[in-house]
XYZ file of C-alpha atoms in Angstrom:
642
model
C 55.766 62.745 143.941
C 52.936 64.281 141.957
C 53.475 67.809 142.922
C 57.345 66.947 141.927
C 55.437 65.830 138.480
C 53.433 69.026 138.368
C 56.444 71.239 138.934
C 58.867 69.457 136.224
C 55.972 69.824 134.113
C 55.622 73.616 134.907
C 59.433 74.115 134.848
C 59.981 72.530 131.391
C 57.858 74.847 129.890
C 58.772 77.751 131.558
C 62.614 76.921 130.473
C 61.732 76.237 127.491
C 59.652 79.423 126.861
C 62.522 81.389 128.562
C 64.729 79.782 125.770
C 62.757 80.471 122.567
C 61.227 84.198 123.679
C 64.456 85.443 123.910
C 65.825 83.676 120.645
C 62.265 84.869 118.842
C 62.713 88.261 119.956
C 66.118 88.258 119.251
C 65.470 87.288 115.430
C 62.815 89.393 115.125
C 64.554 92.642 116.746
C 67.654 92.055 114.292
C 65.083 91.825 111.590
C 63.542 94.858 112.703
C 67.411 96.836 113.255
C 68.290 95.540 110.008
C 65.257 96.224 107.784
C 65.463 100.151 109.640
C 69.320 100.293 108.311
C 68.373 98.683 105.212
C 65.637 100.981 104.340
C 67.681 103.796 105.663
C 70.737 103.046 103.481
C 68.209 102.727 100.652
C 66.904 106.341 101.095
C 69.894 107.730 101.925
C 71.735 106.191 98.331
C 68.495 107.680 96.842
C 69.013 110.827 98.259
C 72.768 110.875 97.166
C 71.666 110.200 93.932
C 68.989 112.731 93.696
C 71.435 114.963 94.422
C 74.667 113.990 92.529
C 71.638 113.999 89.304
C 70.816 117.570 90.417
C 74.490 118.880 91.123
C 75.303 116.868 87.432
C 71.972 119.354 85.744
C 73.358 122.381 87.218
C 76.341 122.170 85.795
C 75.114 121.301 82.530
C 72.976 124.303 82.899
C 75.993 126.641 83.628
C 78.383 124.388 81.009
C 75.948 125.970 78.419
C 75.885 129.489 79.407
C 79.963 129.132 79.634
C 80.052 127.222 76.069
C 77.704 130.362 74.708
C 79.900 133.003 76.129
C 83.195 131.264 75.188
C 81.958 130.741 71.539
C 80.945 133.899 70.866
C 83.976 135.809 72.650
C 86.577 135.229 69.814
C 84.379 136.904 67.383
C 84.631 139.869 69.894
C 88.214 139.678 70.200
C 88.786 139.308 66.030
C 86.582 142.336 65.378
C 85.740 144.648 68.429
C 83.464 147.402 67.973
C 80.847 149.220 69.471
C 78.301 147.800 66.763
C 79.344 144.183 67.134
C 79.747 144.235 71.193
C 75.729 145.223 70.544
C 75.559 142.238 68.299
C 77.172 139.889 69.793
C 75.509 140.914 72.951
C 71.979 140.467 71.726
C 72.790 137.150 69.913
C 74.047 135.529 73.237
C 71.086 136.250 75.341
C 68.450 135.765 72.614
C 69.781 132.167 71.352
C 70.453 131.090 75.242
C 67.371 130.285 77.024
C 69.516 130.488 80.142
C 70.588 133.150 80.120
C 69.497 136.822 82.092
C 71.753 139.510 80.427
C 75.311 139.742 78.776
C 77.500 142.863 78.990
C 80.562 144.020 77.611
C 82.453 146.512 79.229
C 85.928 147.964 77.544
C 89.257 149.279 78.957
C 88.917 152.761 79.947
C 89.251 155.269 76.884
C 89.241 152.358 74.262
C 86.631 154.213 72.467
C 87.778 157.863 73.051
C 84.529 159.291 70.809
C 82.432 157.691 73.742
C 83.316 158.386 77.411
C 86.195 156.779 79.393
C 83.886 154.252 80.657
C 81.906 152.555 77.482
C 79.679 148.847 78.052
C 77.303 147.286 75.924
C 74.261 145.884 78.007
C 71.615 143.247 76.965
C 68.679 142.330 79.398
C 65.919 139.942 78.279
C 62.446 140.104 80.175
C 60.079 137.193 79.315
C 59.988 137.924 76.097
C 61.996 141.284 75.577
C 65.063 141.730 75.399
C 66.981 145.487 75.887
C 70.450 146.538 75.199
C 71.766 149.702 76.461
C 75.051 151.593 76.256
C 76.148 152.663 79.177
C 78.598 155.356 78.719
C 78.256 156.657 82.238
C 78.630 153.140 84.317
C 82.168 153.207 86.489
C 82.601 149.444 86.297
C 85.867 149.219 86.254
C 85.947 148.711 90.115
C 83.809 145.313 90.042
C 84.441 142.382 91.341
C 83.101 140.786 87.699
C 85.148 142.948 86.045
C 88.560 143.333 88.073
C 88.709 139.770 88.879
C 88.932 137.756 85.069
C 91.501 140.563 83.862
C 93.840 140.122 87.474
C 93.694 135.946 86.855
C 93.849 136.275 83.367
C 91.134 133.419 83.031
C 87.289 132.826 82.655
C 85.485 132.575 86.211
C 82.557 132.345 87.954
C 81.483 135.751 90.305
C 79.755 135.593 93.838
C 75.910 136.124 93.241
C 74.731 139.345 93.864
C 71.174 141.002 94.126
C 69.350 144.284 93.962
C 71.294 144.884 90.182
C 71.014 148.469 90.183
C 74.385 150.162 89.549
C 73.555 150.682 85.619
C 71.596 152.392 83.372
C 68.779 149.163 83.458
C 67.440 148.707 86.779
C 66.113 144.968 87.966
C 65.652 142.871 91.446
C 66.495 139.696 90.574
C 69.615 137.197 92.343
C 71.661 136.472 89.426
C 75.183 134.752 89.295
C 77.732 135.988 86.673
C 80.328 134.262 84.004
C 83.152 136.506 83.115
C 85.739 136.286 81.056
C 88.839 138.571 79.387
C 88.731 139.800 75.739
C 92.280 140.221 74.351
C 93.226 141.107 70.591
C 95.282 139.143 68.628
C 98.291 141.078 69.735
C 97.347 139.860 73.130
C 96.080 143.343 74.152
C 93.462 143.576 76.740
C 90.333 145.169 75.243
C 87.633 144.464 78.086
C 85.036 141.897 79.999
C 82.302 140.043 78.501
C 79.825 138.578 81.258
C 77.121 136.450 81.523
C 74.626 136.253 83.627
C 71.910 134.010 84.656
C 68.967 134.077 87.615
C 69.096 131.751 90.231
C 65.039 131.818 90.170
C 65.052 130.719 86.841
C 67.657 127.689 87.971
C 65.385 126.757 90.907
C 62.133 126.614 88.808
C 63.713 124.826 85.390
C 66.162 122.453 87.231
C 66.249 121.687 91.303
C 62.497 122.195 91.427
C 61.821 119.515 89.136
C 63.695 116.181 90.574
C 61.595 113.726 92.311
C 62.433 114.019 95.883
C 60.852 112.767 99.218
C 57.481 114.261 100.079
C 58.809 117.287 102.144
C 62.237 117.035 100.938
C 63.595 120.423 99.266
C 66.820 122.035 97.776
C 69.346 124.916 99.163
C 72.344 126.347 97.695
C 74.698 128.089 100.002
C 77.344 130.779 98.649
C 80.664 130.553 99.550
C 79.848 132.365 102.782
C 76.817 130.463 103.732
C 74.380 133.034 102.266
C 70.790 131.099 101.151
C 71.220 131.232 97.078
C 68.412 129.082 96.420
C 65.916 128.130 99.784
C 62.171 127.133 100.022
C 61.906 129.821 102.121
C 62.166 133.190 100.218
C 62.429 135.293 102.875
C 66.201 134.058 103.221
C 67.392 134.322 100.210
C 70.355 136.395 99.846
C 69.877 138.711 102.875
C 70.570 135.577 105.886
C 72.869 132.626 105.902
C 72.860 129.572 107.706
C 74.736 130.545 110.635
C 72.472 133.639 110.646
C 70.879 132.889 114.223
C 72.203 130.144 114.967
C 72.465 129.374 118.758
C 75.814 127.488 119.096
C 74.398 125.319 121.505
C 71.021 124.289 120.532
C 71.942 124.533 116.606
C 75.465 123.470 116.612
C 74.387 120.637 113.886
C 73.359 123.470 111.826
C 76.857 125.307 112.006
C 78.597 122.028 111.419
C 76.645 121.688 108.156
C 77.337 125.263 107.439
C 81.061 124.407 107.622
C 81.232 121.605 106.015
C 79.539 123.142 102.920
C 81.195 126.736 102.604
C 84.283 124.147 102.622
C 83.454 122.439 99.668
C 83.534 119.382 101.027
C 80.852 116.503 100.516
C 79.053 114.186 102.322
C 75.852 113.712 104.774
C 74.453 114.055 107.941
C 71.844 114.757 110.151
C 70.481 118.114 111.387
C 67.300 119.327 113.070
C 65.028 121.660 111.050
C 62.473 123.574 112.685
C 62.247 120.605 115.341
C 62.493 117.607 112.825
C 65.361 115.405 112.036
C 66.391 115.938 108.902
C 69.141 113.743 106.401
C 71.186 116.597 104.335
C 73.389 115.212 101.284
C 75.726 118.229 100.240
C 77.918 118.293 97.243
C 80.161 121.164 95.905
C 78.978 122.778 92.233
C 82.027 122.240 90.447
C 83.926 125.134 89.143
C 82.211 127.622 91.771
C 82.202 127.887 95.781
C 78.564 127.403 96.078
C 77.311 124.609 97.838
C 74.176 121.962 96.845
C 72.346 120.680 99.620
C 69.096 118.157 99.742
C 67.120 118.363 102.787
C 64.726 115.257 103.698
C 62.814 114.854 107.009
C 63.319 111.500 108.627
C 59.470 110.825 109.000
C 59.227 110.812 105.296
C 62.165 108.707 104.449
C 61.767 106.039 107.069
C 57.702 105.713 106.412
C 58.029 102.277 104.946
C 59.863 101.233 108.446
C 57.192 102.776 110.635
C 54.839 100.699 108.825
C 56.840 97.876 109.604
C 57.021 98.321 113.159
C 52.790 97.495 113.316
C 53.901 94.068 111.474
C 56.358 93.434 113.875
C 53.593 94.025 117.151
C 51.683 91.150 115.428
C 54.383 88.830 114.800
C 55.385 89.209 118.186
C 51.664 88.573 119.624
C 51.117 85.422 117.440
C 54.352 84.033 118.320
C 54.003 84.153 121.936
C 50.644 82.567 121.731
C 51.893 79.858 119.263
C 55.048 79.263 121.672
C 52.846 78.436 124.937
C 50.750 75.992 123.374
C 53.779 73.530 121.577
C 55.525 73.880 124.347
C 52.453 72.396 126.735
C 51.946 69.771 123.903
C 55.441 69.006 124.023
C 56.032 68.488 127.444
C 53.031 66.729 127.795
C 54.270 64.041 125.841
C 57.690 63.936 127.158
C 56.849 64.302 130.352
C 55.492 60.371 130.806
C 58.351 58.712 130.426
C 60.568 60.898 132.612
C 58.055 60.239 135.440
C 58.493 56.781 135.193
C 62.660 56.941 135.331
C 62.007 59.494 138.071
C 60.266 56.561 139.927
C 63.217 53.835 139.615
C 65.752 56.788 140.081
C 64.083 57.543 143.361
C 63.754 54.414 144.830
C 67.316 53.735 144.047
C 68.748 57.204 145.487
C 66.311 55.868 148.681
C 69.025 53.292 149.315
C 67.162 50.019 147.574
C 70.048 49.397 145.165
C 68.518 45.666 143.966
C 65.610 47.170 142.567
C 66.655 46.838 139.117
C 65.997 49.379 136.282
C 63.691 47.558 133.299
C 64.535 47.838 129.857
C 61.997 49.103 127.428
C 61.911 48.805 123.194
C 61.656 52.482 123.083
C 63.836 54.006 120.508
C 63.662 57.243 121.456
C 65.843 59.821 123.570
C 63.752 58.817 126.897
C 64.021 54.953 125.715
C 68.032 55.049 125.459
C 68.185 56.999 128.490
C 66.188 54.646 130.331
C 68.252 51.689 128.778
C 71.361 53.204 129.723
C 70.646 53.436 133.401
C 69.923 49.963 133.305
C 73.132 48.947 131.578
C 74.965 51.457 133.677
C 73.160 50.014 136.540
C 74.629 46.469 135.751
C 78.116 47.307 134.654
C 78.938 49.352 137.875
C 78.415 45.930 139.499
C 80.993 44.401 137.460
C 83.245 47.183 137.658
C 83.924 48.169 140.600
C 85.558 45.331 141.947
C 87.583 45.332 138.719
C 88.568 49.031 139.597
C 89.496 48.197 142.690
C 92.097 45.688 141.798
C 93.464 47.928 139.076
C 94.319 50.775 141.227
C 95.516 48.257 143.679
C 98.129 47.108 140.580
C 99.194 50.377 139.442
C 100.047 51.243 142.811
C 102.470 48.757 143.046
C 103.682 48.914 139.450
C 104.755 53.017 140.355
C 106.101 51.732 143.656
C 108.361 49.642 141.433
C 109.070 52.280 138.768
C 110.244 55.071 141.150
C 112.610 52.197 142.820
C 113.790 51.447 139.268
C 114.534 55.066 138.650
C 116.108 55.335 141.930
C 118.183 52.480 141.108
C 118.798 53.881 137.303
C 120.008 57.395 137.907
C 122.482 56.218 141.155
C 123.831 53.830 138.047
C 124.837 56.612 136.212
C 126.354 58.343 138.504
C 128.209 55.579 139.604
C 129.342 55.014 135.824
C 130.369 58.392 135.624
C 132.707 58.720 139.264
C 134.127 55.560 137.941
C 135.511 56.436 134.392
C 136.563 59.669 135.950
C 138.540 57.698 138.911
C 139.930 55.401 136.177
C 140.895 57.935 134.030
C 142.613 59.992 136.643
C 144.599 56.345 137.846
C 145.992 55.906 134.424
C 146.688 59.444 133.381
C 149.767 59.478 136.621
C 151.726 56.116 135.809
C 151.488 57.728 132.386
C 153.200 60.898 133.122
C 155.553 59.098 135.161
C 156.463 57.062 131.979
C 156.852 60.064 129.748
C 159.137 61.533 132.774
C 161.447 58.521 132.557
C 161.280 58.533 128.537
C 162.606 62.271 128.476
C 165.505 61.564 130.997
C 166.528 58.010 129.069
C 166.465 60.183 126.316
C 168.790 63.299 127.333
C 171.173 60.958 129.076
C 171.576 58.799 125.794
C 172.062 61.963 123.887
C 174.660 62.783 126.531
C 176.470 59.240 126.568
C 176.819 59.655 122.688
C 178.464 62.962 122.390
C 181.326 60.877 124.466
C 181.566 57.645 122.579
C 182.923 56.805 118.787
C 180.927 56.085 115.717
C 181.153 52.515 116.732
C 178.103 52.099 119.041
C 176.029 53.937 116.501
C 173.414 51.385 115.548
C 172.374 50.140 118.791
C 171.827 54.243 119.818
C 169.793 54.123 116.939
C 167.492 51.544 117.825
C 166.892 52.541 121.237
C 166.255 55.950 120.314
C 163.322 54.391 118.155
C 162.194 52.290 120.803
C 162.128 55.611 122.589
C 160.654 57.752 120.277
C 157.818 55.061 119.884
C 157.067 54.469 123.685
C 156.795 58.266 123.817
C 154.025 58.519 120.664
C 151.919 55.820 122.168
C 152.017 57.163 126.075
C 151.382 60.725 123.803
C 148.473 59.133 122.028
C 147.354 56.729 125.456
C 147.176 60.219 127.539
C 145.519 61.993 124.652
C 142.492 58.882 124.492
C 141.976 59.264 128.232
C 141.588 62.877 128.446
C 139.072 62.354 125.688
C 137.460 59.735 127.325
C 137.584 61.978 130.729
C 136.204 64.573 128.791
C 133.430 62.347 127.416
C 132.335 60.941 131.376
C 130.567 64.708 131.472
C 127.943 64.961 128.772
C 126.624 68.231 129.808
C 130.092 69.796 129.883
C 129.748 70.872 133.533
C 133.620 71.298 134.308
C 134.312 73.582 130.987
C 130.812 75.610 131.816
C 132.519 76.421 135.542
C 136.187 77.365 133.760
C 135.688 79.004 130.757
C 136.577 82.556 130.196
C 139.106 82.720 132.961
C 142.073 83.093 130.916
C 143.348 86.397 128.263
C 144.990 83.965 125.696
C 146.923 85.795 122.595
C 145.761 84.319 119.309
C 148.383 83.861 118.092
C 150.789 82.591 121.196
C 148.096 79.392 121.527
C 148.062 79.004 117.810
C 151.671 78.822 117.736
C 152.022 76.276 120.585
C 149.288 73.877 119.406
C 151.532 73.930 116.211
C 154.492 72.958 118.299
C 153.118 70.166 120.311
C 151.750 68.304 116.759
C 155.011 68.897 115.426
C 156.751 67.232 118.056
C 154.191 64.400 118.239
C 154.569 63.838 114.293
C 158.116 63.441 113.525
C 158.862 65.229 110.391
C 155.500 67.045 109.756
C 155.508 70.483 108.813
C 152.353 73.042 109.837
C 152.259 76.399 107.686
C 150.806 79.393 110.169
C 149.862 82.698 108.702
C 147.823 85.482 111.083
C 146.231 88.388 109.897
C 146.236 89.355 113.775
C 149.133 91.394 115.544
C 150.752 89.294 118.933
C 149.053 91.877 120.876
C 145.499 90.523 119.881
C 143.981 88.776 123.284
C 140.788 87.636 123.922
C 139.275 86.296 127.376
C 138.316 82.166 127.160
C 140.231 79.395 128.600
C 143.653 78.223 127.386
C 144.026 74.758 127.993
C 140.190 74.168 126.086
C 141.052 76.839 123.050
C 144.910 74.667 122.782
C 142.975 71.063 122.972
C 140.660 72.594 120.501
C 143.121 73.432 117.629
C 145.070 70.536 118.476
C 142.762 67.880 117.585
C 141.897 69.705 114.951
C 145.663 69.584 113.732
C 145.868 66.184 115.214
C 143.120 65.371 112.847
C 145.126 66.903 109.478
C 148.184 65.128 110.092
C 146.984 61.891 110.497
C 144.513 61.584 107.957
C 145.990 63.664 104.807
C 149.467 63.437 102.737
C 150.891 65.589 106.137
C 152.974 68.349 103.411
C 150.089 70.805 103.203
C 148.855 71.567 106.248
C 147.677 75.094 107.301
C 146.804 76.751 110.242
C 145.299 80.513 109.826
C 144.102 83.421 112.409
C 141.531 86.076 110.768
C 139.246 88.263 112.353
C 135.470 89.504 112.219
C 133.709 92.201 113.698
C 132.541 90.149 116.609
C 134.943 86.730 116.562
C 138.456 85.202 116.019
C 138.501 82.441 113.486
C 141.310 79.381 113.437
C 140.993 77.786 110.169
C 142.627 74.398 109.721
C 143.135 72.791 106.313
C 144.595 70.127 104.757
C 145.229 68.538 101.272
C 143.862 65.005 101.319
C 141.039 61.937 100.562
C 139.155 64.699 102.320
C 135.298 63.237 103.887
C 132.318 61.582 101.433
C 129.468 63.746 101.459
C 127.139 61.463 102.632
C 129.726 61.537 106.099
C 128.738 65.098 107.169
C 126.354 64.465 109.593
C 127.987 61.703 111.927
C 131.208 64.092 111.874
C 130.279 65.476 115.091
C 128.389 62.455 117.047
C 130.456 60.495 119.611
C 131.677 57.348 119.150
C 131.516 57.064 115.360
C 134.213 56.470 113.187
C 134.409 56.639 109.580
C 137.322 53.828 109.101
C 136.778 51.185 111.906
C 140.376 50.096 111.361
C 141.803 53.703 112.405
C 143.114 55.107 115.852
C 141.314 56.415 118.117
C 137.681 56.322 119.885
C 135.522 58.524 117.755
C 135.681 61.735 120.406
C 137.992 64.417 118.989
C 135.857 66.197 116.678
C 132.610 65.858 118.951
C 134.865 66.923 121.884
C 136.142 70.197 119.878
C 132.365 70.932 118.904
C 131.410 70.670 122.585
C 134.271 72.601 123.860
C 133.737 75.521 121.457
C 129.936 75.751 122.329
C 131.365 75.811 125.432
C 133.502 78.849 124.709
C 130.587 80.420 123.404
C 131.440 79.903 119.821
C 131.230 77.438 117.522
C 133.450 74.565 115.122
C 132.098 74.775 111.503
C 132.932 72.023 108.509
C 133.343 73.300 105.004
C 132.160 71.326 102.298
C 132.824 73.331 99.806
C 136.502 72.566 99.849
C 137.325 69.779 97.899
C 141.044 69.253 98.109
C 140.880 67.933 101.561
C 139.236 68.691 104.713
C 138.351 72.658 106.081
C 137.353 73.094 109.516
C 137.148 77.129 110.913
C 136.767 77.204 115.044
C 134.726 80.699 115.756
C 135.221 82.209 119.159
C 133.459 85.445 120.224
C 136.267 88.155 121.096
């Protein structure tokens, strides 16, 4: 029993250290994952907006040299000159800190007391500046000067080094604004362009933001050559793809792409063997291509830092966890030992030993109380538990013999209206026989007899007439009720469908047979349908169908304006009966089509024609619909499918 003790003891704690390591390190390695992506995100944000402040001074910085250029042009174009392209020349460069040189070049043999080729060039130096005109310079085939007069529009010109093609000579990367000068008669008179060094825009502008130790600036040309680069030795002469192994450096050609494409955005590259974060942006208005490059060491050196925080947190904790836990089992282990003792002797087989109750309050205390109460109340119980079962056996004995007993009931209830309905429906047809032949030999005895005997042939045709409307009606309740005896419908379910009736040839005949069971009432039929208009369903449900409904009309309104009408849908056939009449109270509508329910307890009949019709057109796959819009009387439309 004590090494039992010993190995609860030992057990506890090792459960409950294998609980809370795994939570602790959990915690802390989220912590850790989320304070790297949090410091990351922060960096990279700071590197996006080191850049987009950069990308936003560049173009401030060529904004001006395009605002100088552009304001001084019209006073080119309003008086052009040689002595004014000189002024105007000079003026731009020396008033524009930004800017290298300015030249304007004319259309050949604009100036014919000069050569065919004639530009004014201004080049400052520190603090010189030098014009020259060039009257020897064939410019006309540069790309700074071809390209504004073909657009038509002020634009920005590749960068281009080693300027010697004129009469000044200097080695400096410059990128050039150029622009056409037109008169007022819209003539084209030549090219003023600007220029400005990208050493210059390095030193003034990208070199100054505040950047990650290590971090730098390139600008890419719009075929990947190094514009502006740490490195000097790649300026202008190498790109980025310049050897670049496809394989080992394909994160280099990526970012190559993605910036001669003018696209922005960042990712990460390896430089030189360190993992670098690049944020690229466009230059707006040209196809060069900002980049800032910052080593991962030097943007994630708060996180490292963290990581050494983390080691001791971790230490501490699993020291601090091991000795609660002992300190917690140790208390908590006492009173376990002592239920493991009464549990024990118990599971031995000694099931008087009773458990004892103690005034603990705590979770050990009501456990131990509850054994004991569960202890007594399975005595009490289980002979209770017994008896129950013992009861509810019996009482499902009896209720499967009552169901038994219930559903062989209805059965029986059902063979037996059917039986009695089929027993009364054959006297009855034998009394509607003998009516018909009383009646045809009486019309036959009359044709042979005088005007005398007239009376009496009267009132036995009446008695006639009536015995025939009541068998009529009699026959008519007990097919309803036979029809009832089935509430599922089986027999119509087994015959629909059997049967190509013409539309009109059963609308006609359920006409007929009202008429002939109302003396005297008139049925108006109109059909939008030709005769030769079938559809497949069963005849003798369709005919019982429209003649309750006309049974319906003539019984219960004024019996003059009664109306039966075939239309036609796209999918169904529709038999529309209506009637002029009290018509039904609104608050009627929904017991129209239960069973059983009548709306004047003092009529004929049993409450089954309208359900009946309902059933048998769901039957027929369609449906029997009540109108209450119509207000004159009563509207019913039967829908079958064609």
């Amino acid at each position: 029993m004590s090494n039992l003790k010993r190995r609860l003891s030992r057990k506890l704690i090792l459960s409950i250290m294998l609980m809370a390591v795994p939570v602790f390190i959990l915690s802390l390695g989220i912590f850790y994952s989320q304070s790297r992506y949090l410091i990351r995100q922060e960096a990279i944000e700071c590197s996006k907006s080191i850049l987009r402040t950069t990308i936003q001074r560049v173009n401030n910085y060529m904004t001006t040299i395009e605002a100088s250029t552009n304001a001084n042009a019209w006073l080119l174009e309003e008086n052009f000159c040689p002595d004014s392209l000189k002024l105007i020349t000079q003026r731009i460069v020396r008033l524009n800190p930004n800017v290298l040189s300015c030249t304007v070049s004319t259309e050949p043999d604009l100036f014919p007391q000069y050569c065919k080729y004639f530009s004014v060039y201004t080049l400052k130096d520190i603090d010189t500046i030098t014009t020259v005109m060039e009257t020897d310079y064939a410019y006309y085939d540069k790309a700074w000067y071809k390209t504004p007069l073909n657009s038509g529009k002020a634009c920005w010109i590749d960068p281009f080094v080693d300027y010697t093609e004129g009469a000044v000579n200097h080695h400096e990367a410059v990128a050039t604004y150029c622009r056409p000068l037109c008169s007022p008669s819209g003539k084209i008179l030549g090219v003023i362009a600007t220029e400005f060094s990208f050493a210059q825009l390095s030193k003034n502008i990208i070199a100054t933001e505040n950047t990650y130790p290590g971090a730098y600036f390139i600008l890419l040309g719009g075929d990947g050559r190094y514009l502006i680069h740490p490195d000097s030795t790649q300026l202008f002469r190498k790109s980025i793809f310049s050897d670049a192994d496809p394989v080992t450096n394909a994160d280099r050609i990526a970012l190559g792409h993605e910036m001669t494409e003018a696209r922005q955005g960042a990712m990460h590259v390896m430089v030189k063997g360190r993992r670098c974060h690049v944020c690229y942006c466009p230059v707006p208005g040209t196809d060069w291509s900002l980049a800032m490059v910052s080593p991962d060491v030097e943007m994630l050196l708060g996180f490292n830092h963290l990581g050494y925080a983390i080691i001791l947190i971790l230490l501490l904790g699993f020291v601090g966890m091991a000795w609660l836990c002992r300190i917690v089992v140790h208390q908590t282990i006492l009173p376990i030992n002592r239920l493991l003792t009464y549990t024990q002797n118990i599971a031995d087989g000694n099931y008087n030993e009773m458990i004892p109750r103690t005034k603990k309050t705590d979770v050990i205390g009501q456990l131990q109380n509850g054994f004991a109460t569960m202890q007594e109340a399975l005595r009490s119980h289980m002979g209770s538990i017994c008896r129950t079962a013992e009861e509810l056996k019996k009482r499902n004995e009896q209720r499967a013999r009552d169901m038994a007993l219930a559903e062989e009931t209805v059965k029986k209830k059902a063979l037996f209206i059917q039986n009695l309905s089929h027993q009364m429906r054959t006297p009855l047809n034998i009394i509607m026989g003998f009516v018909d032949v009383l009646k045809d030999r009486i019309v036959e005895r009359d044709n042979g007899q005088e005007q005398q005997g007239k009376s009496a042939h009267d009132e036995l045709s009446e008695i006639i007439s009536l015995m025939k409307y009541n068998a009529i009606h009699l026959k008519r309740m007990i097919l309803m009720l036979f029809d009832s005896s089935s509430n599922t419908g089986v027999e119509e379910l087994m015959s629909n469908r059997q049967d190509e009736v013409s539309c009109n040839d059963v609308a006609r005949e359920s006409i007929e047979l009202t008429e002939d069971h109302f003396v005297g009432i008139k049925i108006a039929f109109e059909t939008s349908l030709s005769d030769g208009v079938h559809i497949l369903t069963n005849h003798l449900y369709l005919m019982r169908s429209i003649r309750e409904l006309l049974y319906n009309s003539a019984k219960y309104s004024d019996g003059k304006h009664i109306q039966l009408t075939v239309t036609e849908t796209a999918t169904t056939v529709l038999f529309t009966v209506v009637d002029v009449g009290p018509g039904l109270p609104n608050e009627s509508e929904d017991l129209l089509f239960k069973p059983f329910i009548k709306l004047d307890d003092l009529s004929e009949g049993l409450g089954l024609g309208l359900p009946l019709t309902k059933r048998h057109a769901l039957s027929l796959g369609g449906d029997l619909i009540y109108d209450p819009s119509y207000r004159e009387g009563c509207r019913f439309v039967l829908e079958l499918p064609k």
